[in-house]
Coordinates of C-alpha atoms and ligand atoms in Angstrom, one line a residue:
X1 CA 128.1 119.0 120.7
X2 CA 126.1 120.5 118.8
X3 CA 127.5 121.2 114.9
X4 CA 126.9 118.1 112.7
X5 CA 130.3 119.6 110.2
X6 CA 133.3 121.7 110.8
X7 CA 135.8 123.9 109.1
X8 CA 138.8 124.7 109.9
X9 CA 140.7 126.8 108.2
X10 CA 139.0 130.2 107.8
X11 CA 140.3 132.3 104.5
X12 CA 138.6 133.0 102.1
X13 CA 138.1 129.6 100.3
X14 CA 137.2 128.0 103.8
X15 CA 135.0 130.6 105.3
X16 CA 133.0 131.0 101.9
X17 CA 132.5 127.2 102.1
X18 CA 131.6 127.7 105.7
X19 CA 128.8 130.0 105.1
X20 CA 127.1 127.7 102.4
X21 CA 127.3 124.9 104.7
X22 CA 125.3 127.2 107.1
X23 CA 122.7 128.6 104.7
X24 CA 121.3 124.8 103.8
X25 CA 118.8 123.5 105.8
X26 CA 119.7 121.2 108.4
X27 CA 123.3 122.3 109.1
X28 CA 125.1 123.7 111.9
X29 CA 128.3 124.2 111.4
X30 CA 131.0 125.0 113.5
X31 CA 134.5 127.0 112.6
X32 CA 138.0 127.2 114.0
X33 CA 141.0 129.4 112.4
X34 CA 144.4 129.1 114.2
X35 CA 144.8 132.9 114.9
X36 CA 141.0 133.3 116.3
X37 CA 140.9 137.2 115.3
X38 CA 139.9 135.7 112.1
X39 CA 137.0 133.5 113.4
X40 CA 136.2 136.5 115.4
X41 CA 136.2 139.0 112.0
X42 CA 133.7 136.1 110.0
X43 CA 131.2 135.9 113.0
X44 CA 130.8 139.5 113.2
X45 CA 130.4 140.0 109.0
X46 CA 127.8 136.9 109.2
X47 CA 126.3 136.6 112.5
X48 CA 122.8 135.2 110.0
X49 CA 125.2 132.2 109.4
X50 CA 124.7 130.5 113.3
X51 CA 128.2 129.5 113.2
X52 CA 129.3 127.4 116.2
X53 CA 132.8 129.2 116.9
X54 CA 136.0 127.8 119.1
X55 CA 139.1 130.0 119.9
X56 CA 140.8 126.6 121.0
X57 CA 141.1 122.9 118.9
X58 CA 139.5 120.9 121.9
X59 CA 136.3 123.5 122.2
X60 CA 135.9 123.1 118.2
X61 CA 136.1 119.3 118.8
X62 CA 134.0 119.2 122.0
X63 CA 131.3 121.2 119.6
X64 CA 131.1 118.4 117.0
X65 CA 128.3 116.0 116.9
X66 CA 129.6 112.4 115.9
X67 CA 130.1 111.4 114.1
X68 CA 132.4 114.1 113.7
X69 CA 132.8 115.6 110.7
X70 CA 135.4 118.5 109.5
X71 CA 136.6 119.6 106.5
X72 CA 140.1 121.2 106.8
X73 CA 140.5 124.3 104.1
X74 CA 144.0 125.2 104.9
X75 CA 147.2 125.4 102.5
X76 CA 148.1 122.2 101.1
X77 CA 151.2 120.7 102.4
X78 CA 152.4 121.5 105.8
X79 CA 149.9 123.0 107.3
X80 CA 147.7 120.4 106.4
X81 CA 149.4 117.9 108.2
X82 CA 149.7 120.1 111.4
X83 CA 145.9 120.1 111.3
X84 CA 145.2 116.4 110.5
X85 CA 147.4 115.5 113.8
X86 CA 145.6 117.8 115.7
X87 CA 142.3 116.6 114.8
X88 CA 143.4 113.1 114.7
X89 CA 145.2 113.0 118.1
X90 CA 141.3 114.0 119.5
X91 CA 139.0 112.3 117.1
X92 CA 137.3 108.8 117.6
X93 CA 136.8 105.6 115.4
X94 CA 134.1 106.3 112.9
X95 CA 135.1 110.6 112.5
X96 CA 135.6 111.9 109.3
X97 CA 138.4 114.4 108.4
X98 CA 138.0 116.1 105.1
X99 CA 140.9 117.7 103.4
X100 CA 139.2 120.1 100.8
X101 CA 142.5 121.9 99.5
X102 CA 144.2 120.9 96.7
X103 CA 146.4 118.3 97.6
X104 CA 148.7 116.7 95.7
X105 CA 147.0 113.0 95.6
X106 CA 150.0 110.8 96.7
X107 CA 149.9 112.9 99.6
X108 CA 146.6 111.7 99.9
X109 CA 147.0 108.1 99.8
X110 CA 149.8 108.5 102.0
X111 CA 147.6 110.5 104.6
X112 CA 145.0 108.3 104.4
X113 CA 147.3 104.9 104.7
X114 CA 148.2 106.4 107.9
X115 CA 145.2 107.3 109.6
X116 CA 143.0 104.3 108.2
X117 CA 144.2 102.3 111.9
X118 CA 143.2 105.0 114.3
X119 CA 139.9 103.9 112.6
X120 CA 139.1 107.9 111.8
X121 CA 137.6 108.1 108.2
X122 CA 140.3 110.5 106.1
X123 CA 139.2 112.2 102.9
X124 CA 140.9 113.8 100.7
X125 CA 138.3 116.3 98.2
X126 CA 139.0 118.1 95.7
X127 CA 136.7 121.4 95.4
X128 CA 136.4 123.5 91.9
X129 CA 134.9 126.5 91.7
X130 CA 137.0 129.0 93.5
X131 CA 136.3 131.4 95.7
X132 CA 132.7 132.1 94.0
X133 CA 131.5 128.4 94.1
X134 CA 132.7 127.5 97.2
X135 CA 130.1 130.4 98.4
X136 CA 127.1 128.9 95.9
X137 CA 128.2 125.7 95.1
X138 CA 131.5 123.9 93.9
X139 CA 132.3 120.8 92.2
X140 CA 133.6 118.4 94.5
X141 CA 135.3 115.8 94.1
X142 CA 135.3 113.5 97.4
X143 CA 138.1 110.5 98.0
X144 CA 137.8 108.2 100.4
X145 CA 136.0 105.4 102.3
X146 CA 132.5 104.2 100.8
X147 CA 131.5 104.4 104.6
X148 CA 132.5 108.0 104.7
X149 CA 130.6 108.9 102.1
X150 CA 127.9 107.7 103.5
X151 CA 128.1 110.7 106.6
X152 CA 129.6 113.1 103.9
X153 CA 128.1 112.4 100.6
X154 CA 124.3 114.4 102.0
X155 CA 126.3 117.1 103.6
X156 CA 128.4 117.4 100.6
X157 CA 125.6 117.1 98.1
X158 CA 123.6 119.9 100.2
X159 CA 126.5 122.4 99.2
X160 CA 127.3 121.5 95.7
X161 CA 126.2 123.2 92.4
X162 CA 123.5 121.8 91.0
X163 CA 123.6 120.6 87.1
X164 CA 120.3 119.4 85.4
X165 CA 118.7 118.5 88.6
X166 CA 121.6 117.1 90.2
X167 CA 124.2 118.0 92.7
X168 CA 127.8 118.1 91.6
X169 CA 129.4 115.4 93.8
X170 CA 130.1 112.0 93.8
X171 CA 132.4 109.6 95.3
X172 CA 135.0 109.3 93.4
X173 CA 137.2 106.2 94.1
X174 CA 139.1 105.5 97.3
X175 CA 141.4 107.1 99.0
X176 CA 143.2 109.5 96.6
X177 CA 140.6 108.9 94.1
X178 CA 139.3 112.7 94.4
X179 CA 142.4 114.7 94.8
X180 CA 143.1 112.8 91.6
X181 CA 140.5 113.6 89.8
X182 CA 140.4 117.2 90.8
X183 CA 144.3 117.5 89.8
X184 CA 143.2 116.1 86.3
X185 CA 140.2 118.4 86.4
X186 CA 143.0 121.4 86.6
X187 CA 145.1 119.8 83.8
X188 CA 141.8 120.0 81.9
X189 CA 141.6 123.7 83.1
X190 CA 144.9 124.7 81.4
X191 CA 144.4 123.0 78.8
X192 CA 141.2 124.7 77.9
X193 CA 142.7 128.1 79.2
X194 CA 145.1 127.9 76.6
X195 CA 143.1 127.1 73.6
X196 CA 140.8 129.7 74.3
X197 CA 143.7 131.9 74.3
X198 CA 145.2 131.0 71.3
X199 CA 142.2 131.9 69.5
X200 CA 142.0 135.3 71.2
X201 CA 145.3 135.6 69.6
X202 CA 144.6 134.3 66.5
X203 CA 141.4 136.8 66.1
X204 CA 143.0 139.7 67.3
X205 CA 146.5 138.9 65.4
X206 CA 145.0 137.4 61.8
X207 CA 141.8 138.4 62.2
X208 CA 142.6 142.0 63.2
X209 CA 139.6 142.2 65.9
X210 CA 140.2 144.5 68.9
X211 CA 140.0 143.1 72.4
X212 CA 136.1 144.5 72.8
X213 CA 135.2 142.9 69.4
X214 CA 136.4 139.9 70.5
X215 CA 134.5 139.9 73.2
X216 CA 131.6 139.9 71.0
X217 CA 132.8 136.9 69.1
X218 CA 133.6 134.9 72.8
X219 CA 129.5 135.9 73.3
X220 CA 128.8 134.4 70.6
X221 CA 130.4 131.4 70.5
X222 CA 129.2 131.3 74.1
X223 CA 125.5 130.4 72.7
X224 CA 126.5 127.8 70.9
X225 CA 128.6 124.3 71.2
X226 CA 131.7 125.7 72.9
X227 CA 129.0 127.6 76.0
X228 CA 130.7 127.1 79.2
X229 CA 132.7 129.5 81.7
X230 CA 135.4 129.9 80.5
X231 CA 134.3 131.6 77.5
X232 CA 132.1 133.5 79.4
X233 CA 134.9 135.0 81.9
X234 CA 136.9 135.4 78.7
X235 CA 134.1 137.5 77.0
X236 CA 133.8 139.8 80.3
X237 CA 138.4 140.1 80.9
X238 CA 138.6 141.1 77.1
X239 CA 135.6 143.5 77.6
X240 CA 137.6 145.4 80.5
X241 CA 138.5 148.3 79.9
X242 CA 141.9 149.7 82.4
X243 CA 140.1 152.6 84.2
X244 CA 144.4 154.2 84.9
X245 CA 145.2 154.0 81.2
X246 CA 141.7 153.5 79.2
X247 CA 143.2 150.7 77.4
X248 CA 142.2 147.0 77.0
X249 CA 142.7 145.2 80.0
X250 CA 144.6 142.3 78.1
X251 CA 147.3 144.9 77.1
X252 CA 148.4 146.2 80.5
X253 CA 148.4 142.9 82.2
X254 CA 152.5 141.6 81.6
X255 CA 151.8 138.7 79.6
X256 CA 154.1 136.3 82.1
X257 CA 151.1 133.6 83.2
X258 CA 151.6 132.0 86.5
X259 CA 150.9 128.6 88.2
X260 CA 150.9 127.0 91.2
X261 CA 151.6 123.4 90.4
X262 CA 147.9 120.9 89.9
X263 CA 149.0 121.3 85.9
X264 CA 152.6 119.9 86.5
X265 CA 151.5 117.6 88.4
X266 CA 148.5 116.8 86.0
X267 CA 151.5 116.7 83.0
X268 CA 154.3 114.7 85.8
X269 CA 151.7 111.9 86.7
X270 CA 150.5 111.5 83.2
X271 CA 154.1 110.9 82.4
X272 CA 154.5 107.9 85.1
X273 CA 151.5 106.3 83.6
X274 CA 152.6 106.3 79.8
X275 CA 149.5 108.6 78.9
X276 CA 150.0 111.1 75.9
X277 CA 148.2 114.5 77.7
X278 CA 150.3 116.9 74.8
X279 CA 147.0 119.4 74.9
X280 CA 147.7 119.8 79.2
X281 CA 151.7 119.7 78.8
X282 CA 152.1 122.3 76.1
X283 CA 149.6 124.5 78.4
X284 CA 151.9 124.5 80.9
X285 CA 154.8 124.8 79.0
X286 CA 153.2 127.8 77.5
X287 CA 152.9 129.4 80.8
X288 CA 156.8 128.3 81.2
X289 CA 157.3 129.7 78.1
X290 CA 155.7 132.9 78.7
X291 CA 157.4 133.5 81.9
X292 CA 161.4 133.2 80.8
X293 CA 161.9 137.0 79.9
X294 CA 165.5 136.6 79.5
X295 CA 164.9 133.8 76.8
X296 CA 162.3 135.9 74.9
X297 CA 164.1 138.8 74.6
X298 CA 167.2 136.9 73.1
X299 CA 165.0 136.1 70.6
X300 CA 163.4 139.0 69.7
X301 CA 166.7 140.5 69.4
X302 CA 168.6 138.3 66.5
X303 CA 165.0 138.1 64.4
X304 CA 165.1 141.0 62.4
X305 CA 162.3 139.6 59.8
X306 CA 159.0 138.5 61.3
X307 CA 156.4 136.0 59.0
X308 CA 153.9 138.1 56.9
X309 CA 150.3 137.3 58.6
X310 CA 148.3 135.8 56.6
X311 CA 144.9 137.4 55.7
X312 CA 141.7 136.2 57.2
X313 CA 138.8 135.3 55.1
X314 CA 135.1 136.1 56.1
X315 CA 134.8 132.7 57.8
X316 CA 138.3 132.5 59.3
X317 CA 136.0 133.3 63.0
X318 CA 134.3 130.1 62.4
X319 CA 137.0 128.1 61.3
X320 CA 138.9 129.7 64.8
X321 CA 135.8 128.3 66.7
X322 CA 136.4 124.4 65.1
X323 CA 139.9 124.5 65.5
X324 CA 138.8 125.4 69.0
X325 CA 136.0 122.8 69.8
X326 CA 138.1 120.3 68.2
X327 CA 141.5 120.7 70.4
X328 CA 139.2 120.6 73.3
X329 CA 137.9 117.6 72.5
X330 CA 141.4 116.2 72.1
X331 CA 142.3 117.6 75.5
X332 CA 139.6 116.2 77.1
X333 CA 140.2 112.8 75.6
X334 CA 143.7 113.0 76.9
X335 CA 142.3 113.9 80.4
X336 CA 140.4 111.0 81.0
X337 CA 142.5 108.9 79.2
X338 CA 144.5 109.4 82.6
X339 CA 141.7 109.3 84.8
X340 CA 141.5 106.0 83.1
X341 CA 145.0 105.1 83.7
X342 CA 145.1 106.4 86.7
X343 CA 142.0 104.1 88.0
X344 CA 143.9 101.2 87.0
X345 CA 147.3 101.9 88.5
X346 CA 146.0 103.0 91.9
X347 CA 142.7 100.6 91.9
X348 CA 139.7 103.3 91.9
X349 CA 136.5 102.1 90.1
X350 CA 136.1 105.9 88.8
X351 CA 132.9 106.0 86.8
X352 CA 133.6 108.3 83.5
X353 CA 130.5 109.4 83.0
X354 CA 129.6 110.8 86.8
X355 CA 132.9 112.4 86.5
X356 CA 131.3 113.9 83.7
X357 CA 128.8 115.1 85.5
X358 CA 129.4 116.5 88.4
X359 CA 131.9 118.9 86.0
X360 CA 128.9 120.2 84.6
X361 CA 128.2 122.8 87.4
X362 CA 130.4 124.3 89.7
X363 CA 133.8 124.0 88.5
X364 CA 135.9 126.0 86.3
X365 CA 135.7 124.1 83.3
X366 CA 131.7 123.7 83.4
X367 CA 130.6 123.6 80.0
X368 CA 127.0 121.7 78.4
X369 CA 130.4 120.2 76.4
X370 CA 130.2 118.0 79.5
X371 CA 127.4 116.4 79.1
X372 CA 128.5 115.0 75.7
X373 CA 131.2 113.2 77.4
X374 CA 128.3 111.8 79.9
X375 CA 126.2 110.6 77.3
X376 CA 129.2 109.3 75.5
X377 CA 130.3 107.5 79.2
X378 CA 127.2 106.6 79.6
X379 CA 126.5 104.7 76.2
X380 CA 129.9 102.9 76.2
X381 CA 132.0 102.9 79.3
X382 CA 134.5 101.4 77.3
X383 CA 135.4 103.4 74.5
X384 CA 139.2 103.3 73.5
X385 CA 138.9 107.7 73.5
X386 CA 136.1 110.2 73.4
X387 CA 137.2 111.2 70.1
X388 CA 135.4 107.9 69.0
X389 CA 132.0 108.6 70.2
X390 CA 129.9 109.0 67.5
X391 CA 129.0 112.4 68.9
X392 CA 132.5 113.7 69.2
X393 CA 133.8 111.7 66.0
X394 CA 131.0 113.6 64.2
X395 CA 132.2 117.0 65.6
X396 CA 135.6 116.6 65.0
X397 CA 135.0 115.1 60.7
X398 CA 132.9 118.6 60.7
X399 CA 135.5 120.9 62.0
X400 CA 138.5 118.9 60.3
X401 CA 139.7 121.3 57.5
X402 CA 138.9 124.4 59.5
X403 CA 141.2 123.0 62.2
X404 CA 143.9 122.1 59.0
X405 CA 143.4 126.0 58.0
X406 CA 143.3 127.4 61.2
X407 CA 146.9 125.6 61.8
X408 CA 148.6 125.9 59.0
X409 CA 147.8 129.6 58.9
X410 CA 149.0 129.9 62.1
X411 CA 152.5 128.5 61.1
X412 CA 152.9 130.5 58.1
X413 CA 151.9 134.2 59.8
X414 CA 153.8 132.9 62.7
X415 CA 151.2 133.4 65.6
X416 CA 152.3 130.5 67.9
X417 CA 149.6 127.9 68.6
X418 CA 150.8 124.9 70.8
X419 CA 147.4 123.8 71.5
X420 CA 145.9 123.9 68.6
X421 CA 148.7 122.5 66.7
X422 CA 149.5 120.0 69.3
X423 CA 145.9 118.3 69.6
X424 CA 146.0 118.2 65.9
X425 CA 149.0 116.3 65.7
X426 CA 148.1 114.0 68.6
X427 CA 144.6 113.6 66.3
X428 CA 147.2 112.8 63.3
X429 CA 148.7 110.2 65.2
X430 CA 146.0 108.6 66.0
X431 CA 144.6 108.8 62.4
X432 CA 147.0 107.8 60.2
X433 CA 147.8 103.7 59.2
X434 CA 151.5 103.8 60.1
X435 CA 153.8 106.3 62.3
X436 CA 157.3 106.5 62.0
X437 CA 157.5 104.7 65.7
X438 CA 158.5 102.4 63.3
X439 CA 161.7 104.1 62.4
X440 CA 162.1 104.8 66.2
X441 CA 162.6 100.9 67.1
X442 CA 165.3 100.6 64.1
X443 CA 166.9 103.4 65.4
X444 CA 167.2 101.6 68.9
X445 CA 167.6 98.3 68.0
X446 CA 170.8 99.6 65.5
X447 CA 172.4 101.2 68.9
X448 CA 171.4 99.4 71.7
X449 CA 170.1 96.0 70.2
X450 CA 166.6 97.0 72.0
X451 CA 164.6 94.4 69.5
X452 CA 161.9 94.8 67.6
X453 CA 158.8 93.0 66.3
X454 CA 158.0 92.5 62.7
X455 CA 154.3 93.7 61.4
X456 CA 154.2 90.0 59.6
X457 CA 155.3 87.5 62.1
X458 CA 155.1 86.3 65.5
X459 CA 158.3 86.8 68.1
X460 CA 160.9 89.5 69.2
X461 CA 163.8 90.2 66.5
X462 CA 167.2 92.0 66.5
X463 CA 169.3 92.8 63.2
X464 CA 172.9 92.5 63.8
X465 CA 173.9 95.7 62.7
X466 CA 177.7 95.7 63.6
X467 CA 177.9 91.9 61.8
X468 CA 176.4 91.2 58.8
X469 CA 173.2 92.6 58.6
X470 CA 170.9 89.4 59.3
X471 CA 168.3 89.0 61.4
X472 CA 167.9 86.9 64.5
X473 CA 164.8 86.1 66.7
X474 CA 165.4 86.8 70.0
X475 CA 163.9 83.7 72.3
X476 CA 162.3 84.4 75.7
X477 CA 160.4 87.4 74.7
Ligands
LIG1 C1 139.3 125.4 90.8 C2 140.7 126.0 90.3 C3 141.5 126.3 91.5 C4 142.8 127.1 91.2 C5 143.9 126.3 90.6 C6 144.6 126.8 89.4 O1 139.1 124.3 90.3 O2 138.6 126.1 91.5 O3 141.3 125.0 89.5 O4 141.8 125.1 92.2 O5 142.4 128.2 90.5 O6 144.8 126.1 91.7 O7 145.5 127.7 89.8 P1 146.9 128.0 89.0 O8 146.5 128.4 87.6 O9 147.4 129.0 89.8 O10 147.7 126.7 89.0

């Protein structure tokens, strides 16, 4: 035994990961793939990594120093699971199994809830970066025993990006805890994804900016308060040029976005916990959207008359970028609003701000944004929403009528902005004295004698709609 951390699982996500365990000091890491040609193809490309390989499970085992420790990097679901029983059927008390896919989290609890009486540590971890930082250093976001982390945490931290002098990892919560946060960290992701491409859209449609000059304005905006990856890859995919057609990039790629499911379940969790995340659902109802040809096409076919676009002033750029910066915020809020929630249904003591942090490097949606939402964490854990920290309450009264124009410009040229308009209205909601919810609970009370409470009295009330119009307090309530 001689590794002190495993991988198994060897594609491209688990072999890059495999290598950066092997370049940091201190590690020896050994590697097992199912169909050993593969193991057999990574030795040979990186003999400088060391790695410690096993054609069979028992030799990659028998190579483990304990306690053992391996993370599995295998397609989530079913394969998974045929891993974790292989590794569980020869592991001992006190070993720690890592599952660094994206897992859906209630598999995670589930797995863990299992496994927790052989006395084998399981963790579930969610890694952000892709293929790129799993190479030079992800975010990641570990589940899981306390006691684990203990074995884990230094291995993990030896791997992870590095943000103002510290590594991006932390332990998250318990069991689920990370897979959790990770899936919300995705939500986040489309949410910001869209956004940003609703102001491409908006630039290129109102603004009448081609795809390269664009480009120049992502830069741009890249220097200043909205800096973080996203924008940057965005700069660089609207730069591209299609070498076949010499075209933009953006305008041979069929405009059909895909998904493979941490957003749903971002948007599906966030409704079982009765936590508004509009800014992540209309993301991926905008990939939805985008991906029912048959629907679009009906349309475009009975419009005959399409919305006059509106002209853009001088500054409409800037008022693009607050409009911007200000539905981020929003989405954000709404993402840990149900990191939040989630802490409180399934009993993780998630600290806001760390999550904060370790997002600042590594991930996808890394961004010095982030450490506003630290500072914000930091000063007052228990803020109602980001949106009031000074900082953010600041940013938002500052970009407030650009986001107003940026909207309502939108409706009238008829460029469609879910994001932008959503986060607004979500920020309208929030804002104003009194919603029509009010209406809501009439309209419910008049058809199904649901009750109501009354804005200037105590108790639970019903109107006797069908009878003659009274009220009645409803005891027991
Ligand atoms: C990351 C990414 C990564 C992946 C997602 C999103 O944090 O490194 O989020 O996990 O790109 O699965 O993919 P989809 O857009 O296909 O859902």
């Amino acid at each position: 035994a001689t590794a002190n951390i495993g991988v198994v699982g060897l594609a491209v996500m688990g072999s890059n990961l495999a290598r950066n365990l092997a370049s940091r000091e201190g590690n020896t890491v050994a590697v097992y793939n199912r169909t050993y040609a593969r193991t057999e193809e990574l030795l040979s490309e990186h003999p400088e990594a060391g790695f410690v390989a096993s054609e069979t499970i028992d030799d990659f085992v028998a190579s483990l120093a304990k306690p053992r420790t391996a993370i599995i990097m295998v397609q989530a679901g079913a394969g998974t699971d045929a891993v974790i029983g292989q590794l569980v059927e020869r592991f001992e008390p006190g070993d720690i199994i890592v599952d660094g896919g994206n897992a859906n989290f209630h598999d995670t609890i589930a797995r863990e809830s299992r496994i927790a009486p052989t006395g084998i540590h399981f963790v579930g971890a969610g890694i952000s970066g892709g293929e790129e930082g799993a190479l030079h250093g992800p975010s990641i976001m570990p589940g899981g025993s306390a006691e684990s982390y203990e074995t884990l945490g230094p291995i993990l931290a030896s791997i992870a990006a590095v943000a103002e002098g510290e590594p991006c990892v932390t332990h998250v919560g318990t069991d689920g805890a990370g897979h959790f946060v990770k899936m919300i960290h995705n939500g986040i992701e489309y949410a910001d994804m869209q956004l940003i491409a609703e102001a491409y859209d908006l630039l290129r449609t109102v603004g009448s900016l081609q795809p390269a000059a664009i480009a120049d304005v992502f830069a741009r905006w890249n220097e200043g308060p909205l800096e973080s990856y996203l924008i940057e890859i965005t700069a660089e995919v609207l730069r591209q040029v299609d070498p076949a057609t010499g075209r933009p990039f953006v305008d041979i790629v069929l405009d059909q976005a895909g998904s493979k499911g941490t957003g749903v379940w971002t948007v599906q969790n966030a409704l079982d916990l009765g936590v508004p995340v509009g800014g992540i659902g209309e993301a991926v109802f905008a990939r939805a959207v985008s991906s029912k040809p048959a629907q679009r096409e009906a349309v475009q076919r009975i419009v005959n008359s399409r919305p006059t676009v509106q002209e853009a002033d001088a500054s409409f750029a800037d008022d693009v970028a607050k409009a911007l910066y200000a539905s981020k915020v929003v989405a954000y809020a709404q993402g840990f609003d149900a990191i939040i929630a989630g802490a409180e249904k399934y009993g993780w003591d998630i600290h806001k701000d760390r999550i904060a942090k370790i997002w600042r490097g590594g991930c996808i949606i890394r961004a010095q944004f982030l450490n506003r939402i630290a500072e914000a964490y930091d000063e007052n854990p228990d803020i109602a929403t980001l949106l009031e920290a000074p900082y953010f309450a600041q940013a938002v009264a500052d970009g407030e009528a650009a986001w107003r124009r940026v909207v309502a410009t939108s409706a009238l040229s008829g460029v469609p902005v879910p994001g932008f308009s959503s986060a607004l209205s979500y920020y309208d909601s929030l804002a104003v004295k009194r919603l029509p919810a009010a209406l809501v609970q009439g309209q419910r009370d008049f058809f199904g004698a649901h009750t109501y409470k009354r804005v200037d009295k105590p108790g639970t009330f019903h109107t006797l709609w069908s009878g003659d119009r009274t009220e009645v307090e409803v005891p027991g309530h």
